[in-house]
Coordinates of C-alpha atoms in Angstrom, one line a residue:
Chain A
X620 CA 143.4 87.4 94.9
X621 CA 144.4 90.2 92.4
X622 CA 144.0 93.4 93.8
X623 CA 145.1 91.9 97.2
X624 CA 148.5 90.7 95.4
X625 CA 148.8 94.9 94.3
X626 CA 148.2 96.0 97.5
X627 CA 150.5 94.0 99.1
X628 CA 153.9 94.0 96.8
X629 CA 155.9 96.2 97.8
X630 CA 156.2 97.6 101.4
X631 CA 157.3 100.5 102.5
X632 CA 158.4 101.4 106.5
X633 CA 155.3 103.9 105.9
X634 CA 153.1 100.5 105.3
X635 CA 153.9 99.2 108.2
X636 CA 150.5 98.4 109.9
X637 CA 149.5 101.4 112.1
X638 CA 148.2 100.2 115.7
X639 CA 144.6 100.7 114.9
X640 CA 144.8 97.9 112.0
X641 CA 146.6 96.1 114.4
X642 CA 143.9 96.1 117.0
X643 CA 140.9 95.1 114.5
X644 CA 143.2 92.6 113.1
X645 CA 143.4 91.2 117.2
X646 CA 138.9 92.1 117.0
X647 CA 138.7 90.0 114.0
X648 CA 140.3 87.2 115.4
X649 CA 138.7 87.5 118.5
X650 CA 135.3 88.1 116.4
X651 CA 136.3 84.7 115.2
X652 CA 136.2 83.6 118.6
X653 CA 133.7 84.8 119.7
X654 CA 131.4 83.2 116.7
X655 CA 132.9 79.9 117.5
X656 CA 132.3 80.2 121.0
X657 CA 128.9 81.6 120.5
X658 CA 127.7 78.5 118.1
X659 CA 129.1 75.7 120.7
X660 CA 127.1 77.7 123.5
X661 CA 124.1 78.8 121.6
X662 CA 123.7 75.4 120.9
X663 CA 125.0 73.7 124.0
X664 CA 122.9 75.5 126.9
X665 CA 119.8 75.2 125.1
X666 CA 117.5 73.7 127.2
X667 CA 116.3 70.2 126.8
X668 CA 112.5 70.5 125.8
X669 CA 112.1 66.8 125.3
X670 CA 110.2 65.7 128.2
X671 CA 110.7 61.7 128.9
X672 CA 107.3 59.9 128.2
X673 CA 105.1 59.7 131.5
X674 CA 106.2 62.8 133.3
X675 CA 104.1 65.7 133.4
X676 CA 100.6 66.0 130.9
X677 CA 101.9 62.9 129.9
X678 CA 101.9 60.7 133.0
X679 CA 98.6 58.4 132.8
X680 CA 97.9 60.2 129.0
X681 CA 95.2 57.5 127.6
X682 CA 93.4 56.6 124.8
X683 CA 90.8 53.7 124.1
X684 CA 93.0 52.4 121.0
X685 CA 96.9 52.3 119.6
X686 CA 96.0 52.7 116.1
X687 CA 93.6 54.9 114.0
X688 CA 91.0 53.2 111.9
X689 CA 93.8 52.6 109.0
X690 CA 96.1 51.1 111.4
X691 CA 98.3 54.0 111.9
X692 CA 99.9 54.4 115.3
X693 CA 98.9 57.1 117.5
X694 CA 101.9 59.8 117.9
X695 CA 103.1 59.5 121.6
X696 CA 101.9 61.8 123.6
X697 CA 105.2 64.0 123.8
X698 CA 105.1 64.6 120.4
X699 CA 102.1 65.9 120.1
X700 CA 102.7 68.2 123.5
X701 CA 106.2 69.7 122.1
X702 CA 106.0 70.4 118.4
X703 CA 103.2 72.8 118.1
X704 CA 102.8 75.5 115.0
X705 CA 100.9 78.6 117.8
X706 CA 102.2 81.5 116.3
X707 CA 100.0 83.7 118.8
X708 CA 103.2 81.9 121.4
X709 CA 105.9 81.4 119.5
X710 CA 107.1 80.7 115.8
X711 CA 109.4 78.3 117.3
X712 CA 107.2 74.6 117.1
X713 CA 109.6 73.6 120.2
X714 CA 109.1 76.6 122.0
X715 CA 105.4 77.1 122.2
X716 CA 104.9 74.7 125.3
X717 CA 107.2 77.2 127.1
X718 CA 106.0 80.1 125.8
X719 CA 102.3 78.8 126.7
X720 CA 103.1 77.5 130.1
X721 CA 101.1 80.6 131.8
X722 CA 98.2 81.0 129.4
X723 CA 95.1 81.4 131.6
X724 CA 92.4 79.2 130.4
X725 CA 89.7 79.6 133.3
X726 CA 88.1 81.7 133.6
X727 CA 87.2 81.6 129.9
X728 CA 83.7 81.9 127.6
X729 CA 82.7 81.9 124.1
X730 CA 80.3 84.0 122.9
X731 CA 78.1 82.3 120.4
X732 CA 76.4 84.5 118.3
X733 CA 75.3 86.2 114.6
X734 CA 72.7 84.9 112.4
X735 CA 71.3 83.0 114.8
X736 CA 68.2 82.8 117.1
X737 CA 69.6 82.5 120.3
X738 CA 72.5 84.4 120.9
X739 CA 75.0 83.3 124.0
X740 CA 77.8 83.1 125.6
X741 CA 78.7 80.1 127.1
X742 CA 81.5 79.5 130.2
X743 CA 83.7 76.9 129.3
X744 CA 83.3 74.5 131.6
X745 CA 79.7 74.7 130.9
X746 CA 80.3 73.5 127.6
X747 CA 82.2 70.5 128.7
X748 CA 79.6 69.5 131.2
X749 CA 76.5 70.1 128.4
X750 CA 78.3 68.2 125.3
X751 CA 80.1 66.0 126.9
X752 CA 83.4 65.0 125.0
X753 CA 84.3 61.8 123.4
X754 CA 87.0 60.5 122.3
X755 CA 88.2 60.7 118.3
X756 CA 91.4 59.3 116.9
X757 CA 91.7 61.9 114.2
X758 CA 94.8 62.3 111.6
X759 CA 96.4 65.4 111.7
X760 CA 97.9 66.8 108.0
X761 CA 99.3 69.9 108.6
X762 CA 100.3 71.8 105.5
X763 CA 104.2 71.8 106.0
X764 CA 103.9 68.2 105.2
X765 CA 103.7 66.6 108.7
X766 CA 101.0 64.5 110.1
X767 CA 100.2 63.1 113.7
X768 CA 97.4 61.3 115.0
X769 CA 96.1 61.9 117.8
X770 CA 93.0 61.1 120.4
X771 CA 91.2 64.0 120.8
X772 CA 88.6 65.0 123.1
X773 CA 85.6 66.5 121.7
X774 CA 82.6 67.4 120.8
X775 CA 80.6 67.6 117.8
X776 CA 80.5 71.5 116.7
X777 CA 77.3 70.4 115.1
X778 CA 75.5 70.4 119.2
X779 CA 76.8 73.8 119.5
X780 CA 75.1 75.3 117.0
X781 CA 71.8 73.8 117.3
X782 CA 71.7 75.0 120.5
X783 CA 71.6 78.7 118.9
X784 CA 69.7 78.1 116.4
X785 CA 71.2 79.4 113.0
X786 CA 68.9 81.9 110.8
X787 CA 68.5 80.5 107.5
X788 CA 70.3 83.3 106.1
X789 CA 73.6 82.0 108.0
X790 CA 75.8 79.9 105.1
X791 CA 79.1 79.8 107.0
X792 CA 80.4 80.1 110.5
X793 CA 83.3 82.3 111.8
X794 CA 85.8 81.3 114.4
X795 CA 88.0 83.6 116.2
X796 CA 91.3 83.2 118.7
X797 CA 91.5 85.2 121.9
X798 CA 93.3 88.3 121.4
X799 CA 95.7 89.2 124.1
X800 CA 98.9 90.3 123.4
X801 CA 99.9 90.9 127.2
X802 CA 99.3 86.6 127.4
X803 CA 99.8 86.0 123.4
X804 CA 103.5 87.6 122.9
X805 CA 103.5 86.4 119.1
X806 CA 100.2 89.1 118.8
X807 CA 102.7 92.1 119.2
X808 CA 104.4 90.9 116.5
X809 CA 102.7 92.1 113.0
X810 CA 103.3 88.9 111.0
X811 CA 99.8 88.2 110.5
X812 CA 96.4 89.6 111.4
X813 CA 95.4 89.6 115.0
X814 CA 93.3 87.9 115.9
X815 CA 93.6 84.4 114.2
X816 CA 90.5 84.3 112.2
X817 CA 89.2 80.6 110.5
X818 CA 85.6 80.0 108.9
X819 CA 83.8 77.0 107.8
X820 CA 80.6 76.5 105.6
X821 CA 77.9 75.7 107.5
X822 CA 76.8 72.4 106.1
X823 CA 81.0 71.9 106.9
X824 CA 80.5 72.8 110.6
X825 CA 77.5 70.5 110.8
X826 CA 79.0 67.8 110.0
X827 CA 79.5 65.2 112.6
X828 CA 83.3 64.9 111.8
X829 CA 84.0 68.7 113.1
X830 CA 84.4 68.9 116.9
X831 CA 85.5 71.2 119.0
X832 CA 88.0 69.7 121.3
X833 CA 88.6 70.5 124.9
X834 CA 91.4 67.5 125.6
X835 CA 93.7 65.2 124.1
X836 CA 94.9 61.6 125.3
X837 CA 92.3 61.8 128.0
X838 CA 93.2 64.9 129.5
X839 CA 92.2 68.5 129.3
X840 CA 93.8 70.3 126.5
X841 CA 97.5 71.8 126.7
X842 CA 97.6 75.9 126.5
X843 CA 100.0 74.6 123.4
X844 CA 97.3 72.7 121.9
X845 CA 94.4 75.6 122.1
X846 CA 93.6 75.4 125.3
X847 CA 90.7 75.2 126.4
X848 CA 88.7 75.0 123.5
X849 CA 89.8 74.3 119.1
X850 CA 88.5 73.1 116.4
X851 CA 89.5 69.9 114.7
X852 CA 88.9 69.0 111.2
X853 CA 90.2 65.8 109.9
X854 CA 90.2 66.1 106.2
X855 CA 91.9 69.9 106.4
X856 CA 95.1 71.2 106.5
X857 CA 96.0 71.9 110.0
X858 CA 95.8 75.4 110.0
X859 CA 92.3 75.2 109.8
X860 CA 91.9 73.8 113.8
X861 CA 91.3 77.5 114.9
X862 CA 93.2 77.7 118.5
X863 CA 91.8 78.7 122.0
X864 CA 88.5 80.1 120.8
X865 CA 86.8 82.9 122.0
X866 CA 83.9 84.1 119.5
X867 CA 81.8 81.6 117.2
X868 CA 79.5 83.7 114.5
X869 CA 77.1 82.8 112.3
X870 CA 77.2 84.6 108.9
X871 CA 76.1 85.2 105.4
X872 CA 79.4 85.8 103.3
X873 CA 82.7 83.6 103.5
X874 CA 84.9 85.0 105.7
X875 CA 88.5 85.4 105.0
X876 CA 90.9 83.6 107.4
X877 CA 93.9 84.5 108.6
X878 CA 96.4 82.6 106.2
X879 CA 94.2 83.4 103.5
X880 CA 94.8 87.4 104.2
X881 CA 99.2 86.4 104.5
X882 CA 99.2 84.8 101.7
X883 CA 96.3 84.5 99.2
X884 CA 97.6 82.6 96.4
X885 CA 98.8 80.1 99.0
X886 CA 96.4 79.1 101.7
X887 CA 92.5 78.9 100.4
X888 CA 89.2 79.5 102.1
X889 CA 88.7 75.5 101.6
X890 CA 92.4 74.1 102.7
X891 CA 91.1 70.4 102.4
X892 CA 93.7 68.0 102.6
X893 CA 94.7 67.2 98.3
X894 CA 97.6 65.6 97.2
X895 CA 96.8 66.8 93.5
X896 CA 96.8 70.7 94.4
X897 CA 100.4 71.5 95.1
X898 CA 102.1 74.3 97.3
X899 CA 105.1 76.0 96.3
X900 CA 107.0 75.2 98.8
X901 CA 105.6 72.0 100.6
X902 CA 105.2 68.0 99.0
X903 CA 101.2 68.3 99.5
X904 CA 102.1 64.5 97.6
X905 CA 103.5 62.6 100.6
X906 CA 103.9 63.9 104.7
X907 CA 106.0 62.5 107.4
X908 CA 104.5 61.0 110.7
X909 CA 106.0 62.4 113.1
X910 CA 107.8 59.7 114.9
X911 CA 108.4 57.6 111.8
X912 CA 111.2 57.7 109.3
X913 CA 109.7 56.8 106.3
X914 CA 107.4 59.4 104.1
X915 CA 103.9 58.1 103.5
X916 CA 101.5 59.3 100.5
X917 CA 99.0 61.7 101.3
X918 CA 95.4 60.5 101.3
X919 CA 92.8 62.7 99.6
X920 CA 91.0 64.4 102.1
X921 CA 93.5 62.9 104.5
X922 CA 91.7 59.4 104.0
X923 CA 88.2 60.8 105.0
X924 CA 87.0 60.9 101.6
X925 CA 84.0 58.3 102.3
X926 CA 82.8 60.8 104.5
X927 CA 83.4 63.8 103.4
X928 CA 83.7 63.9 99.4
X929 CA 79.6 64.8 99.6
X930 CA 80.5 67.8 101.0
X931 CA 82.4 68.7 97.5
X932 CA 80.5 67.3 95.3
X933 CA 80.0 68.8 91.4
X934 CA 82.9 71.3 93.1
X935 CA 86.7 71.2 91.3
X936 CA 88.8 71.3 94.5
X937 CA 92.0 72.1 92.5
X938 CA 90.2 75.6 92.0
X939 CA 88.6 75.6 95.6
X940 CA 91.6 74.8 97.4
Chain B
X1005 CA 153.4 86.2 115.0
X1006 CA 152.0 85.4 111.8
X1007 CA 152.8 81.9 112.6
X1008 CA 151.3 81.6 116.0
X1009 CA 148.1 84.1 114.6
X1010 CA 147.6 81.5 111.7
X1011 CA 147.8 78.6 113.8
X1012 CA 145.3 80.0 115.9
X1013 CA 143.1 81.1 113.5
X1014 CA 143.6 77.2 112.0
X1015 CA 142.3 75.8 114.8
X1016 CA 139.4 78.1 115.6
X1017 CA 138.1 77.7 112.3
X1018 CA 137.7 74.1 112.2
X1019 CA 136.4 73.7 115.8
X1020 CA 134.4 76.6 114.8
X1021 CA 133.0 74.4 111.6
X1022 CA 133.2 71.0 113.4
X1023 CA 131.1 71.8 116.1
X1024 CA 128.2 72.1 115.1
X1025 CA 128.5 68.8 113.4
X1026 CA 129.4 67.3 116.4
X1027 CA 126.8 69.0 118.2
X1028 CA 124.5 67.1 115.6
X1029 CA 125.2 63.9 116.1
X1030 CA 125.1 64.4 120.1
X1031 CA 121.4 65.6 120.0
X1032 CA 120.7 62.9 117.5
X1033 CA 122.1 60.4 119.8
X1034 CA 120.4 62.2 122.9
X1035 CA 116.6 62.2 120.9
X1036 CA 117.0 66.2 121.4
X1037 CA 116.3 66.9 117.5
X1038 CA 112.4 67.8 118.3
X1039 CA 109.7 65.2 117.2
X1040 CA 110.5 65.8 113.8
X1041 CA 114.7 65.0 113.5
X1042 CA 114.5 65.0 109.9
X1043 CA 113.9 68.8 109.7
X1044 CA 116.0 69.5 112.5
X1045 CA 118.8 68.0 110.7
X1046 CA 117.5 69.7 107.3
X1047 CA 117.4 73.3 109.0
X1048 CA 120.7 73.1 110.7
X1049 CA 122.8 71.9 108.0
X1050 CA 121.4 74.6 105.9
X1051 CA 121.6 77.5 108.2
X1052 CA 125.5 76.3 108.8
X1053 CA 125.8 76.2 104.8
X1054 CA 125.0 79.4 104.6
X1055 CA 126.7 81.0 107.7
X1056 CA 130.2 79.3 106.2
X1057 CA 129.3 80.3 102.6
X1058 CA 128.8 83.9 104.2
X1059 CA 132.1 84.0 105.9
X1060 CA 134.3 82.7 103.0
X1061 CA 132.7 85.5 101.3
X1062 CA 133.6 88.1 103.7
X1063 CA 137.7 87.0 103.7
X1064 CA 138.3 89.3 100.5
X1065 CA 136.7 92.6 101.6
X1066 CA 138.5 92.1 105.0
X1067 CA 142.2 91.5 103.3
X1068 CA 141.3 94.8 101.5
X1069 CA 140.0 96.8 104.0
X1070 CA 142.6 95.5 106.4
X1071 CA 144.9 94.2 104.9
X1072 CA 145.1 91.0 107.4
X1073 CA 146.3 88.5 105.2
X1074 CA 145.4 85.4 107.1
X1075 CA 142.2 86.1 106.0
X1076 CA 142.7 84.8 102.7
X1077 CA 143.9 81.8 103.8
X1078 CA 140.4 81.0 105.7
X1079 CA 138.6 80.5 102.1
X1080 CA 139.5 77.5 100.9
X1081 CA 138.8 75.6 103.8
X1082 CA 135.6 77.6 104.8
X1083 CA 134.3 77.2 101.4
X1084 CA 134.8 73.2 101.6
X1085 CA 133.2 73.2 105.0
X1086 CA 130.4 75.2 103.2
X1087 CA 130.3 72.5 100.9
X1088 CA 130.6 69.4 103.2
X1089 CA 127.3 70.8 105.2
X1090 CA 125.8 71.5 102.4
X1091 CA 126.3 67.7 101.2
X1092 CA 125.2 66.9 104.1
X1093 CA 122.0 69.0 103.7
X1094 CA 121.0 67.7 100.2
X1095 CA 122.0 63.8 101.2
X1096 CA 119.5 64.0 104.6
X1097 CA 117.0 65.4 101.9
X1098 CA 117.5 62.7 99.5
X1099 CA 118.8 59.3 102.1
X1100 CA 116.6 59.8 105.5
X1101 CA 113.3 62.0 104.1
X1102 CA 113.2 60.3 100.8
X1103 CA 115.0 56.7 101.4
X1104 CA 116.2 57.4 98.1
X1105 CA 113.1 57.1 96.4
X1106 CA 113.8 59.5 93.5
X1107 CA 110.2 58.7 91.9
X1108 CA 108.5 60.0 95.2
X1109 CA 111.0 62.8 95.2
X1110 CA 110.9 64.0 91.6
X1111 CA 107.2 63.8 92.5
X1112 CA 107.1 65.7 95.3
X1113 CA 109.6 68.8 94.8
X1114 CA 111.2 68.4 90.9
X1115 CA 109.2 72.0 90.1
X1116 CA 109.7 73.4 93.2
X1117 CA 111.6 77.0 92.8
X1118 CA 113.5 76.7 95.9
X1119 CA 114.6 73.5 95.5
X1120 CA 116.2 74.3 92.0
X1121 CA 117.8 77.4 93.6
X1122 CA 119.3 75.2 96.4
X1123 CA 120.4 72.4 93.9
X1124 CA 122.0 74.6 91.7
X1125 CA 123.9 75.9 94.4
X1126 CA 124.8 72.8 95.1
X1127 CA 126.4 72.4 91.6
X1128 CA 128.2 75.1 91.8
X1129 CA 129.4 75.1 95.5
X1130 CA 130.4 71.0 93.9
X1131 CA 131.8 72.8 90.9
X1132 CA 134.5 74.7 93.6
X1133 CA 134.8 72.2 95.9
X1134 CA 136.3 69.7 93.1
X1135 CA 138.7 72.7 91.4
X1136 CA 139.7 73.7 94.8
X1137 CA 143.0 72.1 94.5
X1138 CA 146.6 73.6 93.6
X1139 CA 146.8 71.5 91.0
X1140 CA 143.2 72.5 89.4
X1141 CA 144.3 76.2 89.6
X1142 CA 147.3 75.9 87.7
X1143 CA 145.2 73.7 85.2
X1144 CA 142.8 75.8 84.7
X1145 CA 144.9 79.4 85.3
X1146 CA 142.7 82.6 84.4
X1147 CA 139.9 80.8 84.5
X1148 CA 140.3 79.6 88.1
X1149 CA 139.5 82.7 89.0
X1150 CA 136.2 83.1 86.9
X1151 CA 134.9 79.8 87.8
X1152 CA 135.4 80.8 91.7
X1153 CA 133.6 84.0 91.0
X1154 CA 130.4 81.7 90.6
X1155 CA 130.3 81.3 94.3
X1156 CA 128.8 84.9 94.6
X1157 CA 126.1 83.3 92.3
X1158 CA 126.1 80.0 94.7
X1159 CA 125.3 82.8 98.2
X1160 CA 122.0 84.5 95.7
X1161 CA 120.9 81.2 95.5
X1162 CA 121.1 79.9 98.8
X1163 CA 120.0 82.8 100.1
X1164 CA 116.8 82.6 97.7
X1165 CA 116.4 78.9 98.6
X1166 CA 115.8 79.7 102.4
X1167 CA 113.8 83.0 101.4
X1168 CA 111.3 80.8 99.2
X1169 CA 110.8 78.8 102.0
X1170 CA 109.7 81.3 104.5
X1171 CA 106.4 81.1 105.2
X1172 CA 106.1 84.4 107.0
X1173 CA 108.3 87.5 106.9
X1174 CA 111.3 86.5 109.5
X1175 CA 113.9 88.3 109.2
X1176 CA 117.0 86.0 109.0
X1177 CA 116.7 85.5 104.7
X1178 CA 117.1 89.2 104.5
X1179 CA 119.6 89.5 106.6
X1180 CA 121.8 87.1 104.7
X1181 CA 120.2 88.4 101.5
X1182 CA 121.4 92.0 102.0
X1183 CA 125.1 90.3 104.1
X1184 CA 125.6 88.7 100.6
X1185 CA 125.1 91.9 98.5
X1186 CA 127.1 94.5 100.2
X1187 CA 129.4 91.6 100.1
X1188 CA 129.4 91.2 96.0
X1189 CA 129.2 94.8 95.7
X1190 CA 132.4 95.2 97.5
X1191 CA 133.8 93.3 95.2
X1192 CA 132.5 95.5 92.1
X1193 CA 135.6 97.2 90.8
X1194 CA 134.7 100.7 90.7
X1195 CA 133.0 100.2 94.1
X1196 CA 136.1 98.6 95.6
X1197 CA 138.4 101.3 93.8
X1198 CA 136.7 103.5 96.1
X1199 CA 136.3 101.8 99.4
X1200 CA 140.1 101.0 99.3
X1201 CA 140.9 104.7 98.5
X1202 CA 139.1 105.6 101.4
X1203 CA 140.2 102.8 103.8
X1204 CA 144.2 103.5 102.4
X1205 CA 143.6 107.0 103.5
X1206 CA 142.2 106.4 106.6
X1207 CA 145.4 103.8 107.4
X1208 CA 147.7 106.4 106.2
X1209 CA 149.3 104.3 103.7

């Protein structure tokens, strides 16, 4: 308060305000105003995203099972529809659906190709009718600490590839994200690298566990899900389920994905699911299920371990993170 | 005037920082605090914090440069409302995401950078809140005044608590970030020599 008591000690008629003080004092009380007013309404005329369960993709969503394996309960359908991390939409996890609602997912083809023998591009409801999807109740870990599981539909990336017919010189596999910034708003913004780039190892994308997933609770996919086509890996962070995929190659050297180019130190080529390996800013030790209050511990590779641990083996997967 | 302007400005400020409290509970009554409430809660709370802790900040250079004295009757009660939504933050960390299980969340986030930022805002903003009173000033009479000065120390922090958190460039940490330091720089004595010189001038005082 000390230099304000100075100022203000002795006045003089000359002190008297002038009119212009007098007007921003009358701004900065309607400035105050106008902040107060702007909170209540920012807030207020939001709209509702929340869609009540069994209106629109979710009327008749279905799934052959409540639980996962473990016993965990599925995440209702909502959920999983309205809290999307689609950056390519919207950084907003509530605001993708609406950002998505016009994506145009037919017609649509991915071009399969590389080290491989056989080359093609395939129309997407081509590969529906040729693998046909089953259903997989997968957990979802996503790296932020928040799981969901879900009933995909899917197939196992594993057809896919025999198909082509990898070169033996092919060790991992390269995934890419339609790039479209007239359809994917979130691509005229420079944040990360356009297009969304993920890769896998080979003997990784072979295994039966990866699919690529066209639908969810019985239905086709949501544009906010990766329509029409994504990956889904169980036992990885989420951010490795590569989105609305356009381009599959084969290759010989690891390729660099898109977190992994943000933010090195952070996100690895790897990203499986380790409760030991910490983040600097997320519990990689225990997630919340969406829908549930309490926080659960994390399960090493996201309880897939039986599986999966082969994959690593002889590997330290606090230095291949 | 000055009666019916402080009265107004009164009760603008604390529907201003009720508001979005009571905006809080209605969505969490209505389900409309996305599929994961918890963060919700945790992201409003904080962003409120820091908007409050902003504004109570802002109340000196605008006495100086306007000499609208009112304004320095908006910081004590801005700075507790600051502090009540920060409680609020830290307890919806600790009460609904933990349960109060401090073993899972000493686990969990003990070495985290940003959390240590954030709690030792926290302290401080604590530190304030309690020595707020008339009867704390007088207690503790030059040293009020140093002690308050630590809430320039509690805005770094906050604002390095959200920018830790980021996890790509958005633009709202900076903002506050660089808000807070033209802020504190205001308040640098050869700096504010200056700007007062100049705004005295313009005035024609």
């Amino acid at each position: 308060m000390g230099e304000g008591e100075n100022l203000m000690g002795k006045i003089h008629s000359h002190e008297i305000t002038p009119e212009h003080i007098y007007f921003s004092r009358r701004k900065f009380i309607a400035g105050m105003g106008a902040l107060v007013a702007g909170t209540i309404l920012s807030s207020a005329c939001r709209p509702q995203k929340i869609t009540p369960e069994g209106t629109g993709f979710c009327a008749g969503a279905a799934a052959s099972a409540s639980t996962d394996e473990l016993g965990a309960k599925l995440t209702p359908c909502n959920d999983v529809i309205n809290y999307n991390n689609f950056y390519e939409f919207s950084f907003d996890k509530e605001d993708v659906g609406d950002a998505a609602k016009n994506f145009k997912t037919s017609p649509w083809t991915v071009t399969v190709g590389g080290m491989v023998n056989k080359p093609r591009t395939f129309d997407i409801d081509e590969l529906v009718r040729r693998f046909s999807p089953e259903e997989r109740i997968y957990r979802m870990r996503c790296v932020e600490a928040w799981s969901m599981v879900i009933p995909w539909l899917g197939f196992p990336l594993g057809k896919l590839l025999k198909e082509v017919e990898p070169q033996s010189r092919a060790k991992y596999v390269r995934f890419e994200t339609l790039y479209n910034p007239e359809q994917m708003p979130g691509q005229k913004i420079d944040l990360l690298a356009w297009p969304y780039v993920e890769g896998l190892r080979l003997d990784e994308a072979m295994y039966n566990l990866t699919i690529l997933s066209t639908g969810l609770y019985g239905k086709p996919l949501p544009a906010q899900n990766g329509a029409p086509v994504r990956l889904v890996l169980p036992w990885k962070y989420g951010f490795k389920n590569i989105k609305s995929i356009v381009k599959i190659d084969l290759v010989e050297e690891m390729p660099v994905s898109t977190w992994a180019v943000a933010q090195p130190q952070e996100y690895g080529f790897y990203a499986n699911v380790n409760p030991e390996v910490d983040h600097p800013r997320w519990s990689q030790a225990s997630e919340r299920r969406i829908g549930e209050l309490a926080r659960a511990k994390t399960l090493m590779l996201n309880g897939y371990g039986n599986e999966v641990a082969q994959l690593y083996t002889g590997m330290d997967l606090t230095k291949f993170y | 005037m000055q009666k019916t302007i402080a009265i107004t400005l009164r009760i603008l400020l604390h529907a201003g920082a009720l508001s979005p409290l009571l905006l809080l509970i209605w969505d969490f009554t209505q389900g409309g605090l996305t599929a994961n409430p918890i963060r919700e809660i945790q992201l409003r709370t904080g962003r409120y914090t820091l908007l409050l802790l902003t504004l109570t900040l802002a109340c000196t250079p605008v006495y100086n440069f306007t000499g609208f004295r009112q304004a320095l009757a908006l910081r004590r009660p801005m700075g507790l409302y600051a502090f009540a939504y920060a409680s609020l933050h830290l307890l919806n960390l600790v009460g609904l995401d933990y349960g109060f299980d401090f073993a899972l969340l000493w686990e969990d986030i003990a070495e985290k950078r940003y959390i240590i930022a954030g709690f030792a805002a926290f302290l401080i903003l604590l530190a304030l809140a309690v020595t707020s009173t008339k009867g704390w000033v007088r207690r503790l009479g030059r040293n009020w005044q140093r002690l308050h000065w630590l809430i320039y120390v509690a805005g770094i922090l906050a604002v390095l608590h959200y920018l830790w958190q980021i996890k790509i460039a958005i633009s709202a940490p900076f903002i506050y970030g660089i808000i807070v330091l033209v802020l504190l720089l205001l308040r640098v004595p050869a700096v504010s020599r200056v700007t007062m010189k100049y705004f005295k001038r313009k005035e024609g005082r």
